[in-house]
PDB file of C-alpha atoms and ligand atoms in Angstrom:
ATOM      1  CA  UNK A   1       0.166   0.344  -0.259  1.00 58.00           C
ATOM      2  CA  UNK A   2       1.914   2.993  -0.957  1.00 65.00           C
ATOM      3  CA  UNK A   3       0.573   6.632   1.072  1.00 68.00           C
ATOM      4  CA  UNK A   4      -1.053   9.880  -1.646  1.00 78.00           C
ATOM      5  CA  UNK A   5      -2.481   6.408  -3.692  1.00 82.00           C
ATOM      6  CA  UNK A   6      -6.457   6.631  -3.355  1.00 90.00           C
ATOM      7  CA  UNK A   7      -7.777   2.908  -2.276  1.00 92.00           C
ATOM      8  CA  UNK A   8      -8.489   1.483  -5.831  1.00 93.00           C
ATOM      9  CA  UNK A   9      -5.215   2.511  -7.285  1.00 93.00           C
ATOM     10  CA  UNK A  10      -3.659   0.284  -5.106  1.00 94.00           C
ATOM     11  CA  UNK A  11      -5.483  -2.381  -5.814  1.00 95.00           C
ATOM     12  CA  UNK A  12      -5.170  -1.824  -9.547  1.00 95.00           C
ATOM     13  CA  UNK A  13      -1.289  -2.198  -9.028  1.00 95.00           C
ATOM     14  CA  UNK A  14      -1.604  -5.049  -6.220  1.00 95.00           C
ATOM     15  CA  UNK A  15      -3.519  -6.803  -8.574  1.00 96.00           C
ATOM     16  CA  UNK A  16      -1.511  -6.511 -11.772  1.00 96.00           C
ATOM     17  CA  UNK A  17       1.340  -6.572  -9.681  1.00 95.00           C
ATOM     18  CA  UNK A  18       0.876 -10.305  -9.187  1.00 95.00           C
ATOM     19  CA  UNK A  19       0.932 -11.351 -13.572  1.00 94.00           C
ATOM     20  CA  UNK A  20       3.279 -13.164 -14.522  1.00 91.00           C
ATOM     21  CA  UNK A  21       6.517 -10.398 -15.508  1.00 93.00           C
ATOM     22  CA  UNK A  22       4.850  -7.287 -14.106  1.00 94.00           C
ATOM     23  CA  UNK A  23       7.299  -6.167 -11.296  1.00 92.00           C
ATOM     24  CA  UNK A  24       6.240  -3.197  -8.970  1.00 92.00           C
ATOM     25  CA  UNK A  25       7.686  -0.479 -11.095  1.00 94.00           C
ATOM     26  CA  UNK A  26       5.716  -1.898 -13.987  1.00 96.00           C
ATOM     27  CA  UNK A  27       2.217  -2.345 -12.386  1.00 96.00           C
ATOM     28  CA  UNK A  28       2.310   1.287 -11.019  1.00 95.00           C
ATOM     29  CA  UNK A  29       3.806   2.355 -14.981  1.00 95.00           C
ATOM     30  CA  UNK A  30       0.898  -0.014 -16.352  1.00 96.00           C
ATOM     31  CA  UNK A  31      -1.914   1.016 -13.099  1.00 95.00           C
ATOM     32  CA  UNK A  32      -1.518   5.168 -14.536  1.00 94.00           C
ATOM     33  CA  UNK A  33      -1.805   4.141 -18.106  1.00 95.00           C
ATOM     34  CA  UNK A  34      -5.157   2.598 -17.167  1.00 95.00           C
ATOM     35  CA  UNK A  35      -6.010   5.559 -15.114  1.00 94.00           C
ATOM     36  CA  UNK A  36      -5.287   8.185 -18.496  1.00 94.00           C
ATOM     37  CA  UNK A  37      -6.839   6.028 -21.103  1.00 94.00           C
ATOM     38  CA  UNK A  38      -9.999   6.053 -22.272  1.00 94.00           C
ATOM     39  CA  UNK A  39     -13.264   5.090 -20.267  1.00 93.00           C
ATOM     40  CA  UNK A  40     -14.310   2.617 -23.442  1.00 95.00           C
ATOM     41  CA  UNK A  41     -11.011   0.950 -24.177  1.00 95.00           C
ATOM     42  CA  UNK A  42      -9.821   0.415 -19.778  1.00 95.00           C
ATOM     43  CA  UNK A  43     -12.985  -0.757 -19.476  1.00 96.00           C
ATOM     44  CA  UNK A  44     -12.802  -3.371 -22.913  1.00 96.00           C
ATOM     45  CA  UNK A  45      -9.431  -4.882 -20.747  1.00 95.00           C
ATOM     46  CA  UNK A  46     -11.901  -5.219 -18.107  1.00 95.00           C
ATOM     47  CA  UNK A  47     -14.663  -7.000 -20.344  1.00 95.00           C
ATOM     48  CA  UNK A  48     -11.847  -9.177 -22.262  1.00 94.00           C
ATOM     49  CA  UNK A  49     -10.225 -10.401 -18.364  1.00 94.00           C
ATOM     50  CA  UNK A  50     -14.402 -10.977 -16.886  1.00 94.00           C
ATOM     51  CA  UNK A  51     -14.878 -12.723 -20.426  1.00 91.00           C
ATOM     52  CA  UNK A  52     -12.530 -15.073 -20.860  1.00 89.00           C
ATOM     53  CA  UNK A  53     -12.938 -16.464 -16.862  1.00 90.00           C
ATOM     54  CA  UNK A  54     -17.129 -16.549 -17.643  1.00 92.00           C
ATOM     55  CA  UNK A  55     -17.167 -17.574 -21.121  1.00 92.00           C
ATOM     56  CA  UNK A  56     -14.277 -20.189 -21.423  1.00 92.00           C
ATOM     57  CA  UNK A  57     -15.177 -23.915 -20.632  1.00 93.00           C
ATOM     58  CA  UNK A  58     -13.314 -26.788 -22.567  1.00 95.00           C
ATOM     59  CA  UNK A  59     -14.107 -28.693 -25.845  1.00 97.00           C
ATOM     60  CA  UNK A  60     -15.942 -31.722 -25.690  1.00 97.00           C
ATOM     61  CA  UNK A  61     -14.414 -33.821 -27.924  1.00 97.00           C
ATOM     62  CA  UNK A  62     -10.801 -32.462 -27.636  1.00 98.00           C
ATOM     63  CA  UNK A  63     -10.363 -30.323 -24.102  1.00 98.00           C
ATOM     64  CA  UNK A  64      -8.597 -26.829 -25.598  1.00 97.00           C
ATOM     65  CA  UNK A  65     -10.328 -24.178 -24.872  1.00 95.00           C
ATOM     66  CA  UNK A  66     -13.502 -23.086 -26.470  1.00 95.00           C
ATOM     67  CA  UNK A  67     -16.603 -21.251 -26.257  1.00 94.00           C
ATOM     68  CA  UNK A  68     -19.376 -23.556 -27.194  1.00 94.00           C
ATOM     69  CA  UNK A  69     -19.610 -26.845 -27.081  1.00 96.00           C
ATOM     70  CA  UNK A  70     -16.673 -27.642 -29.082  1.00 97.00           C
ATOM     71  CA  UNK A  71     -13.420 -25.170 -29.933  1.00 97.00           C
ATOM     72  CA  UNK A  72     -13.042 -24.477 -33.546  1.00 96.00           C
ATOM     73  CA  UNK A  73     -10.729 -26.614 -34.912  1.00 97.00           C
ATOM     74  CA  UNK A  74     -12.898 -29.881 -33.641  1.00 97.00           C
ATOM     75  CA  UNK A  75     -15.689 -27.065 -34.904  1.00 97.00           C
ATOM     76  CA  UNK A  76     -13.558 -27.176 -38.789  1.00 97.00           C
ATOM     77  CA  UNK A  77     -14.865 -29.274 -41.677  1.00 95.00           C
ATOM     78  CA  UNK A  78     -11.546 -29.215 -43.291  1.00 95.00           C
ATOM     79  CA  UNK A  79      -9.411 -30.851 -40.708  1.00 97.00           C
ATOM     80  CA  UNK A  80      -8.502 -33.693 -40.830  1.00 97.00           C
ATOM     81  CA  UNK A  81     -10.712 -35.865 -38.171  1.00 97.00           C
ATOM     82  CA  UNK A  82      -8.912 -39.340 -38.768  1.00 97.00           C
ATOM     83  CA  UNK A  83      -5.423 -38.351 -36.819  1.00 97.00           C
ATOM     84  CA  UNK A  84      -5.186 -36.895 -33.624  1.00 98.00           C
ATOM     85  CA  UNK A  85      -2.023 -34.687 -32.150  1.00 97.00           C
ATOM     86  CA  UNK A  86      -1.458 -35.191 -28.163  1.00 98.00           C
ATOM     87  CA  UNK A  87      -0.881 -32.412 -26.204  1.00 97.00           C
ATOM     88  CA  UNK A  88       0.376 -31.544 -22.529  1.00 97.00           C
ATOM     89  CA  UNK A  89      -1.843 -28.108 -22.882  1.00 96.00           C
ATOM     90  CA  UNK A  90      -4.034 -25.907 -24.989  1.00 96.00           C
ATOM     91  CA  UNK A  91      -0.837 -23.257 -25.278  1.00 94.00           C
ATOM     92  CA  UNK A  92       0.557 -26.152 -27.150  1.00 95.00           C
ATOM     93  CA  UNK A  93      -2.125 -26.603 -29.611  1.00 97.00           C
ATOM     94  CA  UNK A  94      -1.021 -22.665 -30.440  1.00 95.00           C
ATOM     95  CA  UNK A  95       2.649 -23.182 -30.604  1.00 92.00           C
ATOM     96  CA  UNK A  96       1.491 -25.665 -33.351  1.00 93.00           C
ATOM     97  CA  UNK A  97      -1.041 -23.997 -35.499  1.00 95.00           C
ATOM     98  CA  UNK A  98       1.809 -21.185 -35.689  1.00 91.00           C
ATOM     99  CA  UNK A  99       3.646 -23.423 -37.596  1.00 88.00           C
ATOM    100  CA  UNK A 100       0.403 -23.061 -40.035  1.00 89.00           C
ATOM    101  CA  UNK A 101       1.480 -26.623 -41.018  1.00 87.00           C
ATOM    102  CA  UNK A 102      -1.077 -28.785 -39.026  1.00 91.00           C
ATOM    103  CA  UNK A 103      -4.116 -30.312 -40.553  1.00 94.00           C
ATOM    104  CA  UNK A 104      -4.890 -32.364 -37.395  1.00 97.00           C
ATOM    105  CA  UNK A 105      -7.192 -32.285 -34.896  1.00 98.00           C
ATOM    106  CA  UNK A 106      -6.145 -32.523 -31.321  1.00 98.00           C
ATOM    107  CA  UNK A 107      -6.528 -33.498 -27.705  1.00 98.00           C
ATOM    108  CA  UNK A 108      -5.537 -32.184 -24.796  1.00 98.00           C
ATOM    109  CA  UNK A 109      -4.246 -34.064 -21.153  1.00 98.00           C
ATOM    110  CA  UNK A 110      -4.704 -31.349 -19.272  1.00 96.00           C
ATOM    111  CA  UNK A 111      -1.115 -32.098 -18.227  1.00 96.00           C
ATOM    112  CA  UNK A 112       2.123 -35.398 -17.653  1.00 96.00           C
ATOM    113  CA  UNK A 113       2.039 -38.169 -15.752  1.00 96.00           C
ATOM    114  CA  UNK A 114       3.756 -37.420 -12.607  1.00 94.00           C
ATOM    115  CA  UNK A 115       3.494 -39.338  -9.953  1.00 88.00           C
ATOM    116  CA  UNK A 116       6.068 -37.429  -7.764  1.00 88.00           C
ATOM    117  CA  UNK A 117       3.239 -34.387  -7.596  1.00 90.00           C
ATOM    118  CA  UNK A 118       0.195 -36.284  -7.008  1.00 92.00           C
ATOM    119  CA  UNK A 119      -0.783 -36.162 -10.630  1.00 94.00           C
ATOM    120  CA  UNK A 120      -1.865 -39.869 -12.231  1.00 94.00           C
ATOM    121  CA  UNK A 121      -3.511 -40.861 -15.582  1.00 95.00           C
ATOM    122  CA  UNK A 122      -6.864 -40.811 -14.567  1.00 95.00           C
ATOM    123  CA  UNK A 123      -5.816 -36.448 -13.091  1.00 96.00           C
ATOM    124  CA  UNK A 124      -5.728 -36.193 -17.300  1.00 97.00           C
ATOM    125  CA  UNK A 125      -8.015 -36.275 -20.253  1.00 97.00           C
ATOM    126  CA  UNK A 126      -6.354 -40.128 -21.128  1.00 97.00           C
ATOM    127  CA  UNK A 127      -9.077 -41.904 -20.837  1.00 96.00           C
ATOM    128  CA  UNK A 128     -10.534 -39.568 -22.970  1.00 97.00           C
ATOM    129  CA  UNK A 129      -8.688 -40.121 -25.830  1.00 97.00           C
ATOM    130  CA  UNK A 130      -8.136 -44.183 -25.838  1.00 96.00           C
ATOM    131  CA  UNK A 131     -12.495 -43.652 -26.242  1.00 96.00           C
ATOM    132  CA  UNK A 132     -11.787 -41.647 -28.629  1.00 96.00           C
ATOM    133  CA  UNK A 133      -9.066 -43.705 -30.563  1.00 96.00           C
ATOM    134  CA  UNK A 134     -11.611 -46.873 -29.818  1.00 95.00           C
ATOM    135  CA  UNK A 135     -14.838 -45.059 -31.285  1.00 95.00           C
ATOM    136  CA  UNK A 136     -12.771 -45.694 -34.629  1.00 92.00           C
ATOM    137  CA  UNK A 137     -12.278 -43.772 -38.193  1.00 94.00           C
ATOM    138  CA  UNK A 138      -8.538 -42.750 -36.289  1.00 96.00           C
ATOM    139  CA  UNK A 139      -5.638 -43.239 -38.750  1.00 96.00           C
ATOM    140  CA  UNK A 140      -3.031 -41.798 -36.786  1.00 96.00           C
ATOM    141  CA  UNK A 141      -2.173 -40.392 -33.026  1.00 97.00           C
ATOM    142  CA  UNK A 142       0.909 -37.931 -33.519  1.00 96.00           C
ATOM    143  CA  UNK A 143       2.258 -37.449 -29.607  1.00 95.00           C
ATOM    144  CA  UNK A 144       3.628 -34.060 -29.116  1.00 95.00           C
ATOM    145  CA  UNK A 145       4.065 -34.104 -25.422  1.00 95.00           C
ATOM    146  CA  UNK A 146       7.220 -31.699 -23.999  1.00 91.00           C
ATOM    147  CA  UNK A 147      10.564 -33.892 -25.118  1.00 85.00           C
ATOM    148  CA  UNK A 148      11.224 -33.951 -21.090  1.00 86.00           C
ATOM    149  CA  UNK A 149      10.983 -37.144 -18.821  1.00 88.00           C
ATOM    150  CA  UNK A 150       8.052 -36.572 -18.080  1.00 93.00           C
ATOM    151  CA  UNK A 151       5.890 -35.664 -21.974  1.00 93.00           C
ATOM    152  CA  UNK A 152       8.483 -38.989 -22.573  1.00 91.00           C
ATOM    153  CA  UNK A 153       7.088 -41.066 -19.934  1.00 94.00           C
ATOM    154  CA  UNK A 154       3.490 -39.881 -20.589  1.00 96.00           C
ATOM    155  CA  UNK A 155       3.284 -40.638 -24.653  1.00 95.00           C
ATOM    156  CA  UNK A 156       4.535 -44.614 -23.674  1.00 95.00           C
ATOM    157  CA  UNK A 157       2.293 -44.579 -21.251  1.00 96.00           C
ATOM    158  CA  UNK A 158      -0.705 -43.633 -23.621  1.00 97.00           C
ATOM    159  CA  UNK A 159       1.050 -45.646 -26.833  1.00 95.00           C
ATOM    160  CA  UNK A 160       1.608 -48.853 -24.624  1.00 95.00           C
ATOM    161  CA  UNK A 161      -2.443 -48.288 -23.729  1.00 95.00           C
ATOM    162  CA  UNK A 162      -2.913 -47.758 -27.483  1.00 94.00           C
ATOM    163  CA  UNK A 163      -1.115 -50.719 -28.770  1.00 91.00           C
ATOM    164  CA  UNK A 164      -4.369 -52.977 -29.183  1.00 90.00           C
ATOM    165  CA  UNK A 165      -6.029 -50.566 -31.437  1.00 91.00           C
ATOM    166  CA  UNK A 166      -3.906 -50.591 -34.046  1.00 91.00           C
ATOM    167  CA  UNK A 167      -3.647 -47.450 -34.946  1.00 95.00           C
ATOM    168  CA  UNK A 168      -0.267 -46.117 -36.215  1.00 95.00           C
ATOM    169  CA  UNK A 169       1.765 -43.835 -33.280  1.00 96.00           C
ATOM    170  CA  UNK A 170       4.374 -41.137 -34.161  1.00 94.00           C
ATOM    171  CA  UNK A 171       6.497 -38.868 -31.993  1.00 89.00           C
ATOM    172  CA  UNK A 172       7.891 -35.333 -32.945  1.00 85.00           C
ATOM    173  CA  UNK A 173      10.902 -35.603 -34.760  1.00 76.00           C
ATOM    174  CA  UNK A 174      14.119 -34.480 -32.213  1.00 68.00           C
ATOM    175  CA  UNK A 175      14.831 -31.330 -33.873  1.00 62.00           C
ATOM    176  CA  UNK A 176      13.579 -30.695 -30.155  1.00 61.00           C
ATOM    177  CA  UNK A 177      15.841 -31.134 -27.653  1.00 65.00           C
ATOM    178  CA  UNK A 178      15.571 -32.631 -25.065  1.00 63.00           C
ATOM    179  CA  UNK A 179      14.564 -31.210 -22.050  1.00 65.00           C
ATOM    180  CA  UNK A 180      12.994 -28.156 -23.793  1.00 68.00           C
ATOM    181  CA  UNK A 181       9.109 -27.849 -23.692  1.00 76.00           C
ATOM    182  CA  UNK A 182       6.708 -27.104 -27.465  1.00 77.00           C
ATOM    183  CA  UNK A 183       6.044 -23.793 -26.167  1.00 78.00           C
ATOM    184  CA  UNK A 184       9.626 -22.647 -25.991  1.00 72.00           C
ATOM    185  CA  UNK A 185      10.537 -23.799 -29.507  1.00 73.00           C
ATOM    186  CA  UNK A 186      11.005 -21.746 -32.835  1.00 75.00           C
ATOM    187  CA  UNK A 187       7.772 -21.979 -35.530  1.00 76.00           C
ATOM    188  CA  UNK A 188      10.520 -23.686 -37.901  1.00 69.00           C
ATOM    189  CA  UNK A 189      12.379 -25.856 -35.293  1.00 76.00           C
ATOM    190  CA  UNK A 190       8.548 -27.136 -35.092  1.00 78.00           C
ATOM    191  CA  UNK A 191       7.600 -26.959 -38.271  1.00 77.00           C
ATOM    192  CA  UNK A 192      10.776 -29.689 -39.017  1.00 73.00           C
ATOM    193  CA  UNK A 193       9.566 -32.490 -36.044  1.00 77.00           C
ATOM    194  CA  UNK A 194       5.995 -31.965 -37.767  1.00 81.00           C
ATOM    195  CA  UNK A 195       7.463 -33.528 -40.886  1.00 77.00           C
ATOM    196  CA  UNK A 196      10.260 -35.704 -39.365  1.00 73.00           C
ATOM    197  CA  UNK A 197       8.295 -37.333 -37.135  1.00 81.00           C
ATOM    198  CA  UNK A 198       8.697 -40.888 -36.419  1.00 76.00           C
ATOM    199  CA  UNK A 199       7.188 -43.812 -35.015  1.00 80.00           C
ATOM    200  CA  UNK A 200       6.975 -44.026 -31.413  1.00 78.00           C
ATOM    201  CA  UNK A 201       8.310 -47.444 -30.309  1.00 66.00           C
TER     202      UNK A 201
HETATM  203 ZN1   ZN V   1     -11.832 -29.364 -30.318  1.00 85.01          ZN
END
């Protein structure tokens, strides 16, 4: 609480300061920017924040973010629904889509298996993925979990469950440095990894 600011301004600085990468100085600067900005502009920001927390739900098929029952990708009739790319988080869908190379659909697991952190297979959407594959019409599962220990472990666990279905399972190629996360890979690196994807053994 800084003396000299009104309670409302202090509250705004405090809330902005909770955002990642925003220190106290930046929070103060942003708060003043909002104070000086036109009312419609500031209220549009408040509304946008409110909307993402009230309107966004999970896609009924792939568990990506959606504003209706289906996300825009699952609702897109031009997508190849016979290929499912499996990712850990919705933000991974965004980075893969930015390459402009993906015509497939996705399955968002909601994380990775990490028993030490208390995350077990049942906490993810793995059972829903198995259901999707068992429903038929799937030609390929592309594992795009992060190329690190937990991501690889999750991909192997899922592939063992899917083995009996006979569906082809591939993994993004190792142009991606081991230990990295998709989020920080460049679009070029990801494009190469998509094109050169390999069978998951
Ligand atoms: Zn979807």
